[in-house]
Short mmCIF file of C-alpha atoms in Angstrom, two decimals:
data_model
loop_
_atom_site.label_atom_id
_atom_site.label_comp_id
_atom_site.label_asym_id
_atom_site.label_seq_id
_atom_site.Cartn_x
_atom_site.Cartn_y
_atom_site.Cartn_z
CA UNK Q 1 101.48 132.13 135.37
CA UNK Q 2 104.80 133.37 136.72
CA UNK Q 3 103.20 134.67 139.93
CA UNK Q 4 101.30 131.39 140.31
CA UNK Q 5 104.56 129.44 140.11
CA UNK Q 6 106.08 131.75 142.71
CA UNK Q 7 103.12 131.24 145.07
CA UNK Q 8 103.49 127.47 144.75
CA UNK Q 9 107.23 127.64 145.48
CA UNK Q 10 106.78 129.78 148.57
CA UNK Q 11 103.93 127.72 150.00
CA UNK Q 12 105.61 124.38 149.33
CA UNK Q 13 108.97 125.60 150.59
CA UNK Q 14 110.87 124.65 147.43
CA UNK Q 15 113.30 126.67 145.39
CA UNK Q 16 113.66 127.18 141.67
CA UNK Q 17 116.55 126.94 139.25
CA UNK Q 18 115.80 129.90 137.03
CA UNK Q 19 116.66 130.79 133.49
CA UNK Q 20 115.22 132.91 130.73
CA UNK Q 21 114.93 132.55 127.01
CA UNK Q 22 112.59 134.87 125.17
CA UNK Q 23 109.56 133.13 123.68
CA UNK Q 24 107.83 136.26 122.38
CA UNK Q 25 108.39 138.58 119.45
CA UNK Q 26 108.67 138.27 115.71
CA UNK Q 27 111.25 136.63 113.48
CA UNK Q 28 110.73 136.81 109.73
CA UNK Q 29 107.20 135.57 109.10
CA UNK Q 30 107.05 133.82 112.47
CA UNK Q 31 104.93 135.62 115.07
CA UNK Q 32 105.27 134.22 118.59
CA UNK Q 33 102.69 135.31 121.17
CA UNK Q 34 103.87 136.07 124.71
CA UNK Q 35 104.54 132.62 126.16
CA UNK Q 36 105.49 131.28 129.59
CA UNK Q 37 106.91 127.78 129.79
CA UNK Q 38 107.40 126.11 133.16
CA UNK Q 39 108.88 122.71 133.86
CA UNK Q 40 109.62 120.94 137.09
CA UNK Q 41 111.89 118.15 138.21
CA UNK Q 42 112.51 116.44 141.49
CA UNK Q 43 114.68 113.69 142.83
CA UNK Q 44 113.97 110.35 144.37
CA UNK Q 45 115.08 106.75 144.42
CA UNK Q 46 114.62 104.77 141.20
CA UNK Q 47 113.38 101.82 143.25
CA UNK Q 48 110.35 103.92 144.23
CA UNK Q 49 109.34 104.86 140.67
CA UNK Q 50 105.93 103.52 139.65
CA UNK Q 51 104.21 103.78 136.29
CA UNK Q 52 100.63 104.81 135.55
CA UNK Q 53 99.22 101.59 134.09
CA UNK Q 54 97.00 99.42 136.28
CA UNK Q 55 99.00 96.33 137.28
CA UNK Q 56 96.33 93.81 138.27
CA UNK Q 57 92.61 93.15 138.56
CA UNK Q 58 90.61 93.27 141.82
CA UNK Q 59 92.67 96.14 143.23
CA UNK Q 60 91.32 99.40 144.66
CA UNK Q 61 91.39 102.80 142.96
CA UNK Q 62 91.86 105.76 145.32
CA UNK Q 63 91.73 109.50 144.66
CA UNK Q 64 93.80 112.07 146.51
CA UNK Q 65 91.66 115.20 146.22
CA UNK Q 66 93.28 118.54 147.03
CA UNK Q 67 90.77 121.08 148.47
CA UNK Q 68 90.76 124.50 146.81
CA UNK Q 69 89.52 127.93 147.87
CA UNK Q 70 87.11 130.19 145.99
CA UNK Q 71 89.99 131.41 143.81
CA UNK Q 72 90.78 127.77 142.90
CA UNK Q 73 94.04 127.90 144.85
CA UNK Q 74 95.01 124.61 146.53
CA UNK Q 75 95.11 124.16 150.30
CA UNK Q 76 98.90 123.92 150.55
CA UNK Q 77 99.01 122.68 154.14
CA UNK Q 78 96.61 119.85 153.30
CA UNK Q 79 98.60 119.13 150.14
CA UNK Q 80 101.91 118.84 152.02
CA UNK Q 81 100.37 116.53 154.61
CA UNK Q 82 98.84 114.31 151.90
CA UNK Q 83 102.05 114.23 149.84
CA UNK Q 84 104.03 113.17 152.92
CA UNK Q 85 101.63 110.31 153.53
CA UNK Q 86 101.74 109.30 149.86
CA UNK Q 87 105.54 109.32 149.86
CA UNK Q 88 105.50 106.93 152.81
CA UNK Q 89 103.01 104.62 151.08
CA UNK Q 90 105.17 104.49 147.96
CA UNK Q 91 108.33 103.71 149.97
CA UNK Q 92 106.44 100.94 151.75
CA UNK Q 93 105.48 99.42 148.38
CA UNK Q 94 101.74 99.92 148.93
CA UNK Q 95 101.11 101.84 145.68
CA UNK Q 96 101.28 99.86 142.43
CA UNK Q 97 100.33 102.65 139.99
CA UNK Q 98 99.55 106.35 140.04
CA UNK Q 99 98.41 109.09 137.65
CA UNK Q 100 98.00 112.83 138.10
CA UNK Q 101 94.78 114.31 136.76
CA UNK Q 102 95.37 116.98 134.13
CA UNK Q 103 93.47 118.30 131.13
CA UNK Q 104 90.80 115.78 130.25
CA UNK Q 105 90.02 115.28 133.91
CA UNK Q 106 89.26 112.06 135.76
CA UNK Q 107 87.86 110.20 132.74
CA UNK Q 108 90.98 110.77 130.62
CA UNK Q 109 93.31 109.87 133.51
CA UNK Q 110 91.50 106.60 134.24
CA UNK Q 111 91.48 105.73 130.53
CA UNK Q 112 95.27 106.10 130.41
CA UNK Q 113 95.64 103.83 133.44
CA UNK Q 114 93.41 101.18 131.85
CA UNK Q 115 94.89 100.87 128.38
CA UNK Q 116 98.51 100.20 129.38
CA UNK Q 117 97.86 96.58 130.37
CA UNK Q 118 94.26 96.42 129.10
CA UNK Q 119 92.82 96.19 132.60
CA UNK Q 120 89.26 97.45 133.00
CA UNK Q 121 87.77 99.33 135.93
CA UNK Q 122 84.55 100.41 137.59
CA UNK Q 123 84.44 103.97 138.99
CA UNK Q 124 81.68 105.50 141.11
CA UNK Q 125 82.11 109.14 142.02
CA UNK Q 126 80.20 112.37 142.53
CA UNK Q 127 83.26 114.49 141.70
CA UNK Q 128 83.35 116.47 138.44
CA UNK Q 129 84.87 114.41 135.63
CA UNK Q 130 86.72 117.25 133.88
CA UNK Q 131 88.06 119.29 136.82
CA UNK Q 132 90.31 118.74 139.86
CA UNK Q 133 93.61 119.21 138.04
CA UNK Q 134 96.46 118.00 140.24
CA UNK Q 135 94.47 115.32 142.06
CA UNK Q 136 96.24 111.95 142.06
CA UNK Q 137 94.72 108.56 141.27
CA UNK Q 138 96.28 105.51 142.96
CA UNK Q 139 96.04 101.74 142.63
CA UNK Q 140 96.51 99.62 145.77
CA UNK Q 141 96.03 95.93 146.56
CA UNK Q 142 94.79 96.59 150.10
CA UNK Q 143 93.57 99.62 152.05
CA UNK Q 144 94.43 98.27 155.50
CA UNK Q 145 97.43 100.61 155.91
CA UNK Q 146 95.92 103.52 153.95
CA UNK Q 147 94.22 106.61 155.39
CA UNK Q 148 90.99 106.35 153.37
CA UNK Q 149 89.85 109.66 154.79
CA UNK Q 150 92.49 111.44 152.72
CA UNK Q 151 92.65 108.72 150.02
CA UNK Q 152 89.03 107.58 149.55
CA UNK Q 153 88.13 104.56 147.39
CA UNK Q 154 86.42 105.54 144.13
CA UNK Q 155 86.58 102.26 142.21
CA UNK Q 156 88.10 98.85 141.51
CA UNK Q 157 90.00 97.26 138.64
CA UNK Q 158 88.54 94.20 136.95
CA UNK Q 159 89.11 91.68 134.18
CA UNK Q 160 86.21 92.95 132.05
CA UNK Q 161 87.92 95.08 129.31
CA UNK Q 162 85.73 98.14 129.80
CA UNK Q 163 86.06 101.51 131.48
CA UNK Q 164 82.90 102.28 133.44
CA UNK Q 165 82.40 105.63 135.23
CA UNK Q 166 79.01 105.90 136.90
CA UNK Q 167 76.50 105.21 134.09
CA UNK Q 168 78.97 105.60 131.22
CA UNK Q 169 80.83 102.60 129.84
CA UNK Q 170 83.48 102.33 127.10
CA UNK Q 171 85.26 99.35 125.53
CA UNK Q 172 89.03 99.57 126.05
CA UNK Q 173 89.66 98.56 122.43
CA UNK Q 174 87.61 101.55 121.27
CA UNK Q 175 89.54 103.88 123.59
CA UNK Q 176 92.85 102.53 122.26
CA UNK Q 177 91.66 102.88 118.67
CA UNK Q 178 90.58 106.48 119.27
CA UNK Q 179 93.90 107.25 120.96
CA UNK Q 180 96.08 105.65 118.27
CA UNK Q 181 94.16 107.02 115.30
CA UNK Q 182 95.04 110.63 116.16
CA UNK Q 183 98.67 110.23 115.06
CA UNK Q 184 98.27 107.08 112.98
CA UNK Q 185 99.88 108.69 109.95
CA UNK Q 186 102.91 109.71 112.00
CA UNK Q 187 103.42 106.61 114.16
CA UNK Q 188 102.59 103.54 112.09
CA UNK Q 189 101.36 100.53 114.03
CA UNK Q 190 103.45 97.37 113.66
CA UNK Q 191 100.47 95.10 114.19
CA UNK Q 192 100.06 92.52 111.46
CA UNK Q 193 96.37 91.79 111.02
CA UNK Q 194 97.13 88.30 109.72
CA UNK Q 195 96.22 85.96 112.60
CA UNK Q 196 97.64 82.80 111.01
CA UNK Q 197 99.13 80.61 113.70
CA UNK Q 198 102.92 80.51 113.43
CA UNK Q 199 104.59 77.08 113.91
CA UNK Q 200 105.45 76.32 117.52
CA UNK Q 201 107.54 73.35 118.62
CA UNK Q 202 108.70 72.95 122.22
CA UNK Q 203 111.95 71.06 121.74
CA UNK Q 204 113.40 69.19 124.70
CA UNK Q 205 116.97 68.11 124.05
CA UNK Q 206 118.51 64.97 125.51
CA UNK Q 207 122.14 66.02 125.48
CA UNK Q 208 123.70 69.44 126.08
CA UNK Q 209 127.27 70.03 124.90
CA UNK Q 210 129.58 70.27 127.92
CA UNK Q 211 132.92 72.06 128.00
CA UNK Q 212 135.95 69.78 128.00
CA UNK Q 213 138.21 72.40 129.58
CA UNK Q 214 136.96 73.67 132.93
CA UNK Q 215 137.72 77.30 133.79
CA UNK Q 216 136.92 79.05 137.06
CA UNK Q 217 136.71 82.49 135.47
CA UNK Q 218 136.22 82.32 131.70
CA UNK Q 219 137.55 85.14 129.50
CA UNK Q 220 135.02 87.06 127.42
CA UNK Q 221 136.05 89.14 124.40
CA UNK Q 222 133.74 91.91 123.18
CA UNK Q 223 134.95 93.36 119.86
CA UNK Q 224 133.91 97.01 119.51
CA UNK Q 225 133.35 98.50 116.06
CA UNK Q 226 132.21 101.96 114.90
CA UNK Q 227 128.53 102.08 115.88
CA UNK Q 228 128.63 99.45 118.64
CA UNK Q 229 126.78 100.91 121.63
CA UNK Q 230 125.82 98.06 124.00
CA UNK Q 231 129.32 96.88 124.93
CA UNK Q 232 129.20 98.24 128.50
CA UNK Q 233 125.81 96.67 129.24
CA UNK Q 234 127.11 93.34 127.97
CA UNK Q 235 130.37 93.64 129.91
CA UNK Q 236 128.48 94.45 133.10
CA UNK Q 237 126.23 91.40 132.63
CA UNK Q 238 129.15 89.03 132.07
CA UNK Q 239 131.18 90.43 134.98
CA UNK Q 240 128.20 90.12 137.28
CA UNK Q 241 127.96 86.48 136.17
CA UNK Q 242 131.60 85.90 137.17
CA UNK Q 243 133.53 86.28 133.92
CA UNK Q 244 136.65 88.26 133.06
CA UNK Q 245 135.77 90.67 130.24
CA UNK Q 246 137.92 92.52 127.73
CA UNK Q 247 136.79 95.00 125.10
CA UNK Q 248 138.85 95.39 121.94
CA UNK Q 249 138.22 98.49 119.84
CA UNK Q 250 138.73 97.77 116.13
CA UNK Q 251 140.55 100.86 114.79
CA UNK Q 252 139.91 101.54 111.12
CA UNK Q 253 141.01 105.09 110.27
CA UNK Q 254 143.71 103.93 107.88
CA UNK Q 255 145.10 100.72 106.37
CA UNK Q 256 147.89 100.49 108.95
CA UNK Q 257 145.39 100.62 111.82
CA UNK Q 258 143.18 98.02 110.17
CA UNK Q 259 146.12 95.65 109.75
CA UNK Q 260 147.19 96.06 113.39
CA UNK Q 261 143.59 95.73 114.62
CA UNK Q 262 143.09 92.56 112.58
CA UNK Q 263 146.15 90.89 114.10
CA UNK Q 264 145.20 92.02 117.62
CA UNK Q 265 141.62 90.79 117.21
CA UNK Q 266 142.71 87.38 115.93
CA UNK Q 267 145.07 86.98 118.89
CA UNK Q 268 142.41 87.93 121.46
CA UNK Q 269 139.80 85.62 119.88
CA UNK Q 270 142.15 82.64 120.24
CA UNK Q 271 142.68 83.45 123.93
CA UNK Q 272 138.99 84.00 124.71
CA UNK Q 273 136.58 81.38 126.00
CA UNK Q 274 133.52 83.41 124.98
CA UNK Q 275 133.24 85.68 121.95
CA UNK Q 276 130.42 88.19 122.47
CA UNK Q 277 128.99 90.51 119.82
CA UNK Q 278 127.19 93.48 121.38
CA UNK Q 279 124.30 95.47 119.95
CA UNK Q 280 124.49 98.74 118.08
CA UNK Q 281 124.49 100.05 114.54
CA UNK Q 282 127.82 99.03 113.06
CA UNK Q 283 128.98 101.55 110.46
CA UNK Q 284 125.53 103.12 110.58
CA UNK Q 285 124.05 99.87 109.20
CA UNK Q 286 125.88 100.52 105.95
CA UNK Q 287 126.73 99.49 103.32
CA UNK Q 288 123.26 98.31 102.43
CA UNK Q 289 122.27 96.57 105.61
CA UNK Q 290 123.15 95.93 109.22
CA UNK Q 291 126.22 94.06 110.41
CA UNK Q 292 127.92 93.86 107.01
CA UNK Q 293 131.01 95.82 108.06
CA UNK Q 294 131.70 93.52 111.03
CA UNK Q 295 130.91 90.45 108.92
CA UNK Q 296 133.43 91.61 106.32
CA UNK Q 297 136.11 91.97 109.00
CA UNK Q 298 135.40 88.46 110.31
CA UNK Q 299 135.74 86.94 106.84
CA UNK Q 300 139.40 87.93 106.93
CA UNK Q 301 141.37 84.68 106.77
CA UNK Q 302 143.35 85.40 109.94
CA UNK Q 303 140.25 86.21 112.00
CA UNK Q 304 138.16 83.40 110.48
CA UNK Q 305 140.84 80.88 111.48
CA UNK Q 306 140.89 82.33 115.00
CA UNK Q 307 137.11 81.92 115.27
CA UNK Q 308 137.40 78.31 114.08
CA UNK Q 309 140.04 77.70 116.77
CA UNK Q 310 137.93 79.41 119.47
CA UNK Q 311 134.92 77.27 118.56
CA UNK Q 312 136.72 74.03 119.43
CA UNK Q 313 135.41 74.37 122.97
CA UNK Q 314 134.29 77.99 123.29
CA UNK Q 315 130.97 79.81 123.12
CA UNK Q 316 129.70 82.67 120.95
CA UNK Q 317 126.76 84.99 121.60
CA UNK Q 318 125.38 87.86 119.52
CA UNK Q 319 122.61 90.22 120.54
CA UNK Q 320 120.75 92.56 118.15
CA UNK Q 321 123.49 93.92 115.85
CA UNK Q 322 125.59 90.98 117.06
CA UNK Q 323 122.86 88.55 115.98
CA UNK Q 324 122.81 90.21 112.57
CA UNK Q 325 126.57 89.64 112.29
CA UNK Q 326 126.32 85.94 113.19
CA UNK Q 327 123.57 85.36 110.62
CA UNK Q 328 125.36 87.24 107.84
CA UNK Q 329 128.51 85.22 108.53
CA UNK Q 330 126.59 81.95 108.50
CA UNK Q 331 127.74 81.12 112.03
CA UNK Q 332 124.03 80.99 112.66
CA UNK Q 333 122.48 78.61 111.98
CA UNK Q 334 125.37 76.71 110.29
CA UNK Q 335 127.94 76.79 113.10
CA UNK Q 336 130.73 77.97 110.79
CA UNK Q 337 131.58 80.92 108.56
CA UNK Q 338 130.23 80.33 105.03
CA UNK Q 339 130.14 82.40 101.86
CA UNK Q 340 126.46 82.27 100.92
CA UNK Q 341 124.18 82.06 103.97
CA UNK Q 342 120.52 81.31 103.28
CA UNK Q 343 119.20 83.27 106.25
CA UNK Q 344 119.31 86.99 106.88
CA UNK Q 345 117.89 89.73 109.08
CA UNK Q 346 116.29 92.52 107.11
CA UNK Q 347 114.13 95.63 107.52
CA UNK Q 348 111.13 95.50 109.85
CA UNK Q 349 107.84 95.19 107.99
CA UNK Q 350 106.82 98.73 108.99
CA UNK Q 351 110.03 100.01 107.40
CA UNK Q 352 111.45 101.82 110.42
CA UNK Q 353 113.06 101.40 113.82
CA UNK Q 354 111.11 99.75 116.64
CA UNK Q 355 111.81 100.27 120.34
CA UNK Q 356 109.49 98.42 122.70
CA UNK Q 357 109.13 95.50 125.10
CA UNK Q 358 108.49 92.21 123.29
CA UNK Q 359 106.90 89.15 124.84
CA UNK Q 360 108.88 86.04 123.91
CA UNK Q 361 108.63 82.31 124.65
CA UNK Q 362 111.44 79.80 125.21
CA UNK Q 363 110.76 77.01 122.68
CA UNK Q 364 114.00 75.01 122.86
CA UNK Q 365 116.72 74.23 125.39
CA UNK Q 366 119.25 72.94 122.85
CA UNK Q 367 122.15 75.07 124.09
CA UNK Q 368 124.38 75.49 127.13
CA UNK Q 369 123.32 79.15 126.98
CA UNK Q 370 119.80 78.02 127.96
CA UNK Q 371 120.54 76.08 131.14
CA UNK Q 372 118.71 78.64 133.31
CA UNK Q 373 115.40 78.77 131.42
CA UNK Q 374 112.56 76.30 130.97
CA UNK Q 375 110.53 75.35 127.92
CA UNK Q 376 107.34 77.36 127.57
CA UNK Q 377 108.49 80.21 129.82
CA UNK Q 378 107.68 83.71 128.60
CA UNK Q 379 110.01 86.68 129.02
CA UNK Q 380 109.43 90.37 128.40
CA UNK Q 381 112.60 91.59 126.70
CA UNK Q 382 113.51 95.07 125.33
CA UNK Q 383 114.00 95.27 121.58
CA UNK Q 384 115.46 98.21 119.64
CA UNK Q 385 116.20 97.69 115.97
CA UNK Q 386 115.38 98.70 112.42
CA UNK Q 387 116.40 95.40 110.84
CA UNK Q 388 115.18 92.56 113.02
CA UNK Q 389 113.03 90.60 110.59
CA UNK Q 390 114.40 87.05 110.29
CA UNK Q 391 113.81 85.59 106.83
CA UNK Q 392 114.87 82.31 105.21
CA UNK Q 393 113.53 79.74 102.72
CA UNK Q 394 110.67 77.64 104.08
CA UNK Q 395 112.74 74.44 103.99
CA UNK Q 396 115.42 76.15 106.10
CA UNK Q 397 112.83 77.42 108.60
CA UNK Q 398 111.27 73.96 108.88
CA UNK Q 399 114.68 72.41 109.47
CA UNK Q 400 115.47 74.95 112.22
CA UNK Q 401 112.10 74.21 113.83
CA UNK Q 402 112.47 70.41 113.74
CA UNK Q 403 116.10 70.61 114.94
CA UNK Q 404 115.16 72.72 117.96
CA UNK Q 405 117.37 75.57 116.75
CA UNK Q 406 114.60 78.16 117.15
CA UNK Q 407 114.88 78.77 120.88
CA UNK Q 408 112.83 81.96 121.24
CA UNK Q 409 109.72 83.19 119.44
CA UNK Q 410 107.58 86.31 119.71
CA UNK Q 411 104.20 85.56 121.29
CA UNK Q 412 101.18 87.53 122.44
CA UNK Q 413 100.37 88.17 126.09
CA UNK Q 414 98.56 84.83 126.26
CA UNK Q 415 101.58 82.92 124.93
CA UNK Q 416 100.13 82.29 121.48
CA UNK Q 417 102.60 82.67 118.59
CA UNK Q 418 100.37 84.56 116.18
CA UNK Q 419 101.95 86.44 113.28
CA UNK Q 420 100.36 89.60 114.64
CA UNK Q 421 102.48 89.41 117.77
CA UNK Q 422 105.79 89.68 115.87
CA UNK Q 423 106.85 93.33 116.10
CA UNK Q 424 109.25 93.12 113.15
CA UNK Q 425 107.52 90.58 110.92
CA UNK Q 426 110.02 87.74 111.51
CA UNK Q 427 109.07 84.52 109.74
CA UNK Q 428 108.00 81.83 112.22
CA UNK Q 429 108.06 84.62 114.84
CA UNK Q 430 111.79 84.02 115.32
CA UNK Q 431 113.45 86.13 118.01
CA UNK Q 432 116.51 83.94 118.52
CA UNK Q 433 118.22 80.80 117.19
CA UNK Q 434 121.17 78.56 118.08
CA UNK Q 435 123.66 76.51 116.10
CA UNK Q 436 123.21 72.75 115.84
CA UNK Q 437 125.60 72.06 118.73
CA UNK Q 438 124.03 74.94 120.68
CA UNK Q 439 127.29 76.74 121.43
CA UNK Q 440 126.47 79.73 119.23
CA UNK Q 441 123.40 81.77 120.20
CA UNK Q 442 121.92 84.87 118.63
CA UNK Q 443 118.85 86.91 119.48
CA UNK Q 444 117.32 90.33 118.75
CA UNK Q 445 116.07 91.04 122.29
CA UNK Q 446 118.46 92.87 124.62
CA UNK Q 447 118.78 90.37 127.47
CA UNK Q 448 121.77 92.35 128.74
CA UNK Q 449 119.52 95.33 129.52
CA UNK Q 450 118.54 94.00 132.89
CA UNK Q 451 119.58 95.18 136.32
CA UNK Q 452 118.48 96.94 139.48
CA UNK Q 453 115.52 99.27 138.88
CA UNK Q 454 115.39 98.36 135.18
CA UNK Q 455 112.01 97.29 133.74
CA UNK Q 456 110.59 97.26 137.26
CA UNK Q 457 107.15 98.39 136.03
CA UNK Q 458 107.08 95.72 133.32
CA UNK Q 459 105.07 92.65 134.26
CA UNK Q 460 106.35 89.10 133.91
CA UNK Q 461 109.83 87.59 133.78
CA UNK Q 462 112.74 89.62 132.37
CA UNK Q 463 116.00 87.94 133.36
CA UNK Q 464 116.90 84.92 131.21
CA UNK Q 465 120.30 84.52 132.97
CA UNK Q 466 122.03 83.78 129.66
CA UNK Q 467 125.34 85.22 130.86
CA UNK Q 468 125.31 83.15 134.03
CA UNK Q 469 124.66 80.08 131.88
CA UNK Q 470 127.63 80.96 129.65
CA UNK Q 471 129.94 81.14 132.65
CA UNK Q 472 128.45 77.97 134.16
CA UNK Q 473 129.27 76.06 130.94
CA UNK Q 474 133.00 76.32 131.77
CA UNK Q 475 132.59 75.35 135.41
#
């Protein structure tokens, strides 16, 4: 294996960064056989990164086959020529997905490309299905600019949810089930098999609250507590939108620090136009639940009065951990800090942290934060939380729905708000809500995690332009 790696380096004209750590020998009752581990990395532009999943139907599937000699060694000159061509195709934006054939062969590789977006394919080939390690499969929309001599067409993608290779055909759902079942006891699925339709009400508001005091460059305050970890993403988003942003770290190592931090925070809140609560895990989501430490701080009389003053014409936004804070304070959905809120955000139904891309629908525009989105639009937004399940009494949920305070709900890829499409088990599929006057907004999805080369292989809309809307409110 070591000599093989050396041959590849010499023939490809690339160096190695070497290191050694023994992986053989015996320790206690542990007997390690002689082992060689090799890893490789390269560099390139993030804008050129493409994922493996098929992106659309009616596209062509190509196979870059690397010839080998009788010792199964690749033709390195051919390989370098083909790689150079492929690099040019990727830079030109001609390749929409790619996958390198490894153990499992062509059939396994194509299956992985199909199941990502549940796009089927039809493959016709005379090549062995379990060999040709290192060959590369490609998806392209057109072959007009492609050298099909080196990259021959072996199939097409299609809307039929099956993987067909020559005379063999497999349902994608069965492939996914077989794939997931292997580690089902380790990685629990969050799918809820209940397909009851969740209430959906597209609420079009007649009047949006408008700022009385116009400001060219509104001031945003982001309070930072132990466990906050999304403050820089949020600051970047607001600054890009044209705001002036200040972070204030709440020091809490002793009573003197807490007293000083409380006074400083109250002062900054009064001077801010926008109060923004970033995501994270405040105080490790203790004691007994997320956001409680921050909520306790904001119940301080001095800070609570400052928030009341700021809300005379200002805006508040909370994302993920920030949303949890707003709900536990009662600022959402009540619009003011109260002692006994009826709503809360609690543990996901699967009982552990979820990190994925959630499909959400805009169901209300009752907020100045929502001036850049349209009713019925769907957005793919990153979520990352352990306690994102919105719960409340039925009468409260119905009131939020009829008032247009539920502005974002989890939906499936077809835009249907089934219970099964809620990754955390939120009642009424709630992803985000607003206060009655719309000036306070909270949501679980990380809308601030958007930028150049971020989510570029995720289909659909991603940028809700919430931060631009917040700045626009004051202009």
